[in-house]
PDB file of C-alpha atoms in Angstrom:
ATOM      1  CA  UNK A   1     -82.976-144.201 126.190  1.00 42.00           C
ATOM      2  CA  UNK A   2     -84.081-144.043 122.443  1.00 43.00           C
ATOM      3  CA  UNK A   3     -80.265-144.233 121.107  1.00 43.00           C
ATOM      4  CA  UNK A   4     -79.804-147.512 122.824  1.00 38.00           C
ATOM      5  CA  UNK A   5     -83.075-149.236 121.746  1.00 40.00           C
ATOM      6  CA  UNK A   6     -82.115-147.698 118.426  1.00 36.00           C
ATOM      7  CA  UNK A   7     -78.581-149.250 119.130  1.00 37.00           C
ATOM      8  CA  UNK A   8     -79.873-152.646 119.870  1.00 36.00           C
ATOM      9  CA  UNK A   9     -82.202-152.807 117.076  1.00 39.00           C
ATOM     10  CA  UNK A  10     -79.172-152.344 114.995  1.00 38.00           C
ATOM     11  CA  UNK A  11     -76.960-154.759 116.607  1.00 39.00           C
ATOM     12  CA  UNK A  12     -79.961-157.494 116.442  1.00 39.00           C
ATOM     13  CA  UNK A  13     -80.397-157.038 112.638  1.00 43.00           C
ATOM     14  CA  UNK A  14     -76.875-156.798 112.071  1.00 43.00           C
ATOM     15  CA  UNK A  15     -76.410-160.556 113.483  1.00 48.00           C
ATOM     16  CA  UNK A  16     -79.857-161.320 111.560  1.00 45.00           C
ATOM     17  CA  UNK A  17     -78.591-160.368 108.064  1.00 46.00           C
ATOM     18  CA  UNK A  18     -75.308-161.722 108.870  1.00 44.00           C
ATOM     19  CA  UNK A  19     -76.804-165.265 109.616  1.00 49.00           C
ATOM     20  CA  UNK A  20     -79.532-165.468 107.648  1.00 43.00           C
ATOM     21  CA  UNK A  21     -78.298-164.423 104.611  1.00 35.00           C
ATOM     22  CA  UNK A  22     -78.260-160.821 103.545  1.00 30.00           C
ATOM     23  CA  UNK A  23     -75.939-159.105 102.038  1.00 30.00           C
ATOM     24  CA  UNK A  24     -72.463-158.956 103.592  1.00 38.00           C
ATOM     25  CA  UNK A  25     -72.517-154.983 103.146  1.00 32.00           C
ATOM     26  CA  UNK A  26     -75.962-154.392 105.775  1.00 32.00           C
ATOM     27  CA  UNK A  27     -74.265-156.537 108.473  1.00 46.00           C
ATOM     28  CA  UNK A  28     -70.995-154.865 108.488  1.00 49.00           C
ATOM     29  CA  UNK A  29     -71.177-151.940 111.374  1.00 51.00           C
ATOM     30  CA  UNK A  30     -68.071-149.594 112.277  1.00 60.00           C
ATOM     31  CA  UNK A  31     -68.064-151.085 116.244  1.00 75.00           C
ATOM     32  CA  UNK A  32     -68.862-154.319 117.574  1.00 80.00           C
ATOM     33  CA  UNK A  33     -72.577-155.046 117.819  1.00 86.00           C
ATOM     34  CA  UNK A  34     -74.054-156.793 120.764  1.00 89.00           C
ATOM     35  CA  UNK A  35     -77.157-159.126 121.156  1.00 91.00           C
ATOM     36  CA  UNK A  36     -78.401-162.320 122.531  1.00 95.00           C
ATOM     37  CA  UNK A  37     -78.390-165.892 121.011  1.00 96.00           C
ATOM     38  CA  UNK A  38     -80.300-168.840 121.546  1.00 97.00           C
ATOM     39  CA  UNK A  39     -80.396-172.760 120.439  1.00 97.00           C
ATOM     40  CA  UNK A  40     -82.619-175.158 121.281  1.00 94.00           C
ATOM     41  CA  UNK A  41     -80.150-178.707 120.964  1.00 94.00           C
ATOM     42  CA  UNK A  42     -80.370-182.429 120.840  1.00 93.00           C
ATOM     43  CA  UNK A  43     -77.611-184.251 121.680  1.00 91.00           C
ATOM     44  CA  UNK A  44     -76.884-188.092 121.497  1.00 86.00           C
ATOM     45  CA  UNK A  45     -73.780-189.031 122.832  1.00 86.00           C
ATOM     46  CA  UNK A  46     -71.778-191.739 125.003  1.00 88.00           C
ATOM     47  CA  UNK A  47     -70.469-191.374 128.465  1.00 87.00           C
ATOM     48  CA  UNK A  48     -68.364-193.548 130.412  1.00 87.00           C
ATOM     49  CA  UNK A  49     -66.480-193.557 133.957  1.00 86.00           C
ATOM     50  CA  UNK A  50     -62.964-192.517 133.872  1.00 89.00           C
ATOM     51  CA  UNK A  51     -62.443-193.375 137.816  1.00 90.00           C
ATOM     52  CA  UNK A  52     -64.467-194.377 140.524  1.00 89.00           C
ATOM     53  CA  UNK A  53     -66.083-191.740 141.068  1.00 90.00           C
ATOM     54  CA  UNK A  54     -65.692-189.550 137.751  1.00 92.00           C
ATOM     55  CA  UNK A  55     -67.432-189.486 134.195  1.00 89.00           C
ATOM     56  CA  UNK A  56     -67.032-188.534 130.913  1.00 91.00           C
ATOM     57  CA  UNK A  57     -69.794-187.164 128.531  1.00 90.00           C
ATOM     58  CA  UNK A  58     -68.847-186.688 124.775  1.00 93.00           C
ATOM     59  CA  UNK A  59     -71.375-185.528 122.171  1.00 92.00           C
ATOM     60  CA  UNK A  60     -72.351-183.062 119.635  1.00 95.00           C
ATOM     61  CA  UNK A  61     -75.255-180.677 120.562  1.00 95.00           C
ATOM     62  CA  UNK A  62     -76.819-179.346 117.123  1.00 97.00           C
ATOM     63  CA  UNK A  63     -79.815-177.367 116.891  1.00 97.00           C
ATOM     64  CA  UNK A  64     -81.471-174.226 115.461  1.00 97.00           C
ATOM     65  CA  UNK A  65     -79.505-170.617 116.252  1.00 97.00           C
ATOM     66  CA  UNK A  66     -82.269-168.152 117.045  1.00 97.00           C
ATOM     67  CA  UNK A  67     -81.599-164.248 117.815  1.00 94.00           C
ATOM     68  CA  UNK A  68     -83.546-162.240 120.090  1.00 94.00           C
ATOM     69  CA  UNK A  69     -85.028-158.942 117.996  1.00 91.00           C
ATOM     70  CA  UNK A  70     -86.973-156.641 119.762  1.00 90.00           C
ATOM     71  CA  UNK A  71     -90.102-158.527 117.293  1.00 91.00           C
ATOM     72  CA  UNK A  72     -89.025-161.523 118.921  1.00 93.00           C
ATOM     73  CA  UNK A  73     -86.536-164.729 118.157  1.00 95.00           C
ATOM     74  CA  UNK A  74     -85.684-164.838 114.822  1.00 95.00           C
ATOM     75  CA  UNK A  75     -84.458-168.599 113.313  1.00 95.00           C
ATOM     76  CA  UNK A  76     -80.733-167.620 111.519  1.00 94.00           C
ATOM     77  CA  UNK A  77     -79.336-170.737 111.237  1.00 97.00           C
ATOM     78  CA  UNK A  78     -78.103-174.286 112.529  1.00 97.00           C
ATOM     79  CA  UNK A  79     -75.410-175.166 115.005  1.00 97.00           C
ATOM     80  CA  UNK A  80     -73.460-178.167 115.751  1.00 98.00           C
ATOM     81  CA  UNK A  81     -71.032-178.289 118.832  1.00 97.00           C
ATOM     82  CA  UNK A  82     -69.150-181.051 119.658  1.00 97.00           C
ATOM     83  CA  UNK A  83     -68.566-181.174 123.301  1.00 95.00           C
ATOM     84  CA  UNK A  84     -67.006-182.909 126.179  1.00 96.00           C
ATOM     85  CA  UNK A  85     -67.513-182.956 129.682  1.00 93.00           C
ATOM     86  CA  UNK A  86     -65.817-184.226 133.098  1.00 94.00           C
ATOM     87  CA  UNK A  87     -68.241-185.004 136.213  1.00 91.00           C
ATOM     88  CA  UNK A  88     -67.278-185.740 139.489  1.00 94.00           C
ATOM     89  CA  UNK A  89     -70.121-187.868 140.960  1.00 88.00           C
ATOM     90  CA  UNK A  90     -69.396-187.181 144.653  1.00 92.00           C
ATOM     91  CA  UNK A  91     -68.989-183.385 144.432  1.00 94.00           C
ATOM     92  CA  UNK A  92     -71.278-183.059 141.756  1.00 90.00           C
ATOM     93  CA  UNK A  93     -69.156-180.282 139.761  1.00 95.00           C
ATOM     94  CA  UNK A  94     -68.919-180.604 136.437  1.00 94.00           C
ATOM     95  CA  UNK A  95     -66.203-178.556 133.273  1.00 96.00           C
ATOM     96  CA  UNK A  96     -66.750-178.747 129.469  1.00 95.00           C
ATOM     97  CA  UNK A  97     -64.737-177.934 126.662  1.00 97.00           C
ATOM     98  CA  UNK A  98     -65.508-177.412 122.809  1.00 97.00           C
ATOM     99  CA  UNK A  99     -66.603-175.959 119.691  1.00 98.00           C
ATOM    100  CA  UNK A 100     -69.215-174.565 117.854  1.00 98.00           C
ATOM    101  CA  UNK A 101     -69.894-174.236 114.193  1.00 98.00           C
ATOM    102  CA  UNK A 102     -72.654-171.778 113.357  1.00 97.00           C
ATOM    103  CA  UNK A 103     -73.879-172.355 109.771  1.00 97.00           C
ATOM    104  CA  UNK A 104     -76.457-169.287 107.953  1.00 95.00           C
ATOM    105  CA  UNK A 105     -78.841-170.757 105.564  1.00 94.00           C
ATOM    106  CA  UNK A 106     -76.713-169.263 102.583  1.00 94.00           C
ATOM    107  CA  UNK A 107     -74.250-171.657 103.916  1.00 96.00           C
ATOM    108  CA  UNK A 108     -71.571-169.231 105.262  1.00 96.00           C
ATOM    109  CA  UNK A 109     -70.118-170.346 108.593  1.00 97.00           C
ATOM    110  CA  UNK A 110     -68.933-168.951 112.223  1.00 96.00           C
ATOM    111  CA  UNK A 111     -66.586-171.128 114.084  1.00 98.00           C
ATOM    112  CA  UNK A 112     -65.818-170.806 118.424  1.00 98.00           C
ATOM    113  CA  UNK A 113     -64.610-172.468 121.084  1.00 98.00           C
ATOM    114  CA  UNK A 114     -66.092-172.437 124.891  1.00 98.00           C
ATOM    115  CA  UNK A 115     -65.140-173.620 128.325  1.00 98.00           C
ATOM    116  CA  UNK A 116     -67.742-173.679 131.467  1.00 97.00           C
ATOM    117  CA  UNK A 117     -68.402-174.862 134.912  1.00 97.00           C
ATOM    118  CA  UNK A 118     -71.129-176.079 136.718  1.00 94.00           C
ATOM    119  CA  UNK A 119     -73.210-178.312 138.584  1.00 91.00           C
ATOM    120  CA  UNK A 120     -74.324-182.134 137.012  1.00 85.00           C
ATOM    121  CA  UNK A 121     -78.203-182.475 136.183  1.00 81.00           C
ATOM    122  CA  UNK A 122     -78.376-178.529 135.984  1.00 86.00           C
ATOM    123  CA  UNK A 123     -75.341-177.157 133.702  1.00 89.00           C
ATOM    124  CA  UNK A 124     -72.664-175.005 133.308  1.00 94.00           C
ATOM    125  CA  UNK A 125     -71.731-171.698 132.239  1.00 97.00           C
ATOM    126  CA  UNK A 126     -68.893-169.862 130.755  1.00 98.00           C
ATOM    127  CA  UNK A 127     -67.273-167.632 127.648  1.00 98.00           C
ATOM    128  CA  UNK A 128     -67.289-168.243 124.384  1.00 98.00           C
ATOM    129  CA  UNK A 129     -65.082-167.025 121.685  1.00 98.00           C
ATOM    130  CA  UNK A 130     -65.843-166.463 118.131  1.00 97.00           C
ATOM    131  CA  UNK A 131     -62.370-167.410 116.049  1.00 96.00           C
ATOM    132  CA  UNK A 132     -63.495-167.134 111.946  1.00 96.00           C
ATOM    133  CA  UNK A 133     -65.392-168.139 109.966  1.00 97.00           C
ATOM    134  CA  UNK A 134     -65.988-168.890 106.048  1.00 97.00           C
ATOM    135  CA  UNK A 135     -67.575-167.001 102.916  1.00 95.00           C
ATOM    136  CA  UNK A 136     -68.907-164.003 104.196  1.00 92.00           C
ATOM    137  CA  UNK A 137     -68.514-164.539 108.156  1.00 93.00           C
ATOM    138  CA  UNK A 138     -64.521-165.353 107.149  1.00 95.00           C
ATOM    139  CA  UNK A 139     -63.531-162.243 109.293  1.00 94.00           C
ATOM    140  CA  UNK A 140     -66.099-162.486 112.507  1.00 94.00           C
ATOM    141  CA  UNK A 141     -64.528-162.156 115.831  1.00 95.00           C
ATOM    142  CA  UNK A 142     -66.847-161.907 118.894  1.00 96.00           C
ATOM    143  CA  UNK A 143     -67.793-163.009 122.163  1.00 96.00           C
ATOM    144  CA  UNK A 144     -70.356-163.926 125.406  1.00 97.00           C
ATOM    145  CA  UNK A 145     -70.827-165.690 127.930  1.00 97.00           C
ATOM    146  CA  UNK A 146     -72.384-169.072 127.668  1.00 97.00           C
ATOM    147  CA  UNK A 147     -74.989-171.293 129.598  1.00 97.00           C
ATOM    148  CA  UNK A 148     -75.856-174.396 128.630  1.00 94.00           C
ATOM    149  CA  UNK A 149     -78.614-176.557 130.334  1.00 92.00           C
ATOM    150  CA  UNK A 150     -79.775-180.107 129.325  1.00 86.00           C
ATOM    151  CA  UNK A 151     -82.497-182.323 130.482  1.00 75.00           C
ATOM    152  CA  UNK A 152     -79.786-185.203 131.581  1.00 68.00           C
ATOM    153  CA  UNK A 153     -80.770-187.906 133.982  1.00 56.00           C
ATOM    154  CA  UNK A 154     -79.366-190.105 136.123  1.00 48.00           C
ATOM    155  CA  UNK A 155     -76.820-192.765 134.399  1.00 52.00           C
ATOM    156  CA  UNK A 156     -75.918-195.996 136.043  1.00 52.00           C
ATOM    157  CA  UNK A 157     -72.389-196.117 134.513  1.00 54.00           C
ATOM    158  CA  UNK A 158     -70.561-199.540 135.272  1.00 53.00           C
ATOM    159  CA  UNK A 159     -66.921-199.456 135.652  1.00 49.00           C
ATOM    160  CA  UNK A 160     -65.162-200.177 132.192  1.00 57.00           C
ATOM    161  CA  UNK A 161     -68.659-199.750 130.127  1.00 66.00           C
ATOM    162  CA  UNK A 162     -69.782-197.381 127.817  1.00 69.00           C
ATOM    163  CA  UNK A 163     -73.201-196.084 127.876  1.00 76.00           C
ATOM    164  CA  UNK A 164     -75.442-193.987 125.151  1.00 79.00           C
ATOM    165  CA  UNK A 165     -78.038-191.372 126.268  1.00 79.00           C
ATOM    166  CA  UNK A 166     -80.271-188.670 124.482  1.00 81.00           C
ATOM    167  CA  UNK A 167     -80.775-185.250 125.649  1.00 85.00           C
ATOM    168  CA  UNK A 168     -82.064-182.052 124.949  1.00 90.00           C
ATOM    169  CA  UNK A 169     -81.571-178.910 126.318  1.00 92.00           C
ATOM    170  CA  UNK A 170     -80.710-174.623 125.421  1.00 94.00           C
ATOM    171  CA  UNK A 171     -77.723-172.957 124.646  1.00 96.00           C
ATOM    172  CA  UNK A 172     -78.096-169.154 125.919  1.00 97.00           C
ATOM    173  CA  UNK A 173     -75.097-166.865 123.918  1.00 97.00           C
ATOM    174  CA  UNK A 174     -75.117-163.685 126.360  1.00 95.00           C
ATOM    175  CA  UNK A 175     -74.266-160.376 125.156  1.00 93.00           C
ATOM    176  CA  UNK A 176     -72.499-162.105 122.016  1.00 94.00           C
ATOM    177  CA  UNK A 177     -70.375-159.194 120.828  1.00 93.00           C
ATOM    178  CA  UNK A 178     -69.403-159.170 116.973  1.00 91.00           C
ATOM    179  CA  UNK A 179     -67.031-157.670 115.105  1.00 86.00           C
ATOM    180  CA  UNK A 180     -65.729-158.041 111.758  1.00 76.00           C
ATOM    181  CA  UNK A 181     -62.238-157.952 111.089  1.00 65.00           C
TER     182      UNK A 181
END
């Protein structure tokens, strides 16, 4: 039992110096470390009916990255993920695509790409894959499953019309593995 809160303590400030700016030597470990990630997002976007009964959602969530420590969340960086989803009104189901761009406050970057499935007004969930990044993250690799949820509402799309909304909502990075390359 010790080893592995010892082992997670180490994963969680690996991913913590790595993103928020320490040295490039403390976050380097000789397997992959695991943890959790969090963002709280903001996304303004347009979405528009692609058949009768069918939308399209395109936006760019960006927030603040936070990773869990066993002191708490700790605030490592921002994040910007440009996204689209497909909803199908009468079943309700719901797949997104897109990317992610993690960026520490030194300015070093992380760069993935999801996928996930769900349900419309609740969310969707998936894998994520960490693909490179720049300056000292230019060798991460990693990845986790994904959930993202968003407060979205009902939209009253009309047939050749665009429409603009606002939401807000988490992106939960589960067991995000990391490695460096």
């Amino acid at each position: 039992m010790a080893g592995s809160g010892l082992r997670f303590r180490f994963a969680a400030a690996a991913l913590a110096a790595s993103l928020a700016g320490l040295s490039a030597a403390a976050a380097r470990a000789e397997e992959p470390v695991a943890m959790n990630a969090f963002a709280v997002w903001t996304s303004e976007g347009a979405v528009t009916r692609t058949a009768e009964k069918k939308l399209a959602m395109a936006s760019a969530l960006t927030g603040t990255l936070f990773v869990e420590t066993p002191e708490g969340p700790v605030d490592t960086g921002r994040i910007v993920c440009p996204a689209m989803v497909q909803v199908d009104t009468e079943t309700g189901r719901q797949s997104g695509s897109g990317f992610c761009t993690f960026t520490a406050y030194d300015g070093a970057q992380a760069f993935g790409t999801w996928e996930c499935t769900g349900v419309h007004l609740v969310g969707c969930s998936g894998k994520f894959q960490l693909t490179g990044g720049t300056g000292r993250l230019a060798t991460i690799k990693g990845s986790s499953s994904l959930v993202l949820r968003g407060r979205f509402h009902e939209l009253d799309v009309q047939l050749g019309k665009a429409a603009s909304y606002t939401v807000s909502g988490i992106a939960l990075w589960r067991d995000l593995r990391i490695e460096s390359q």
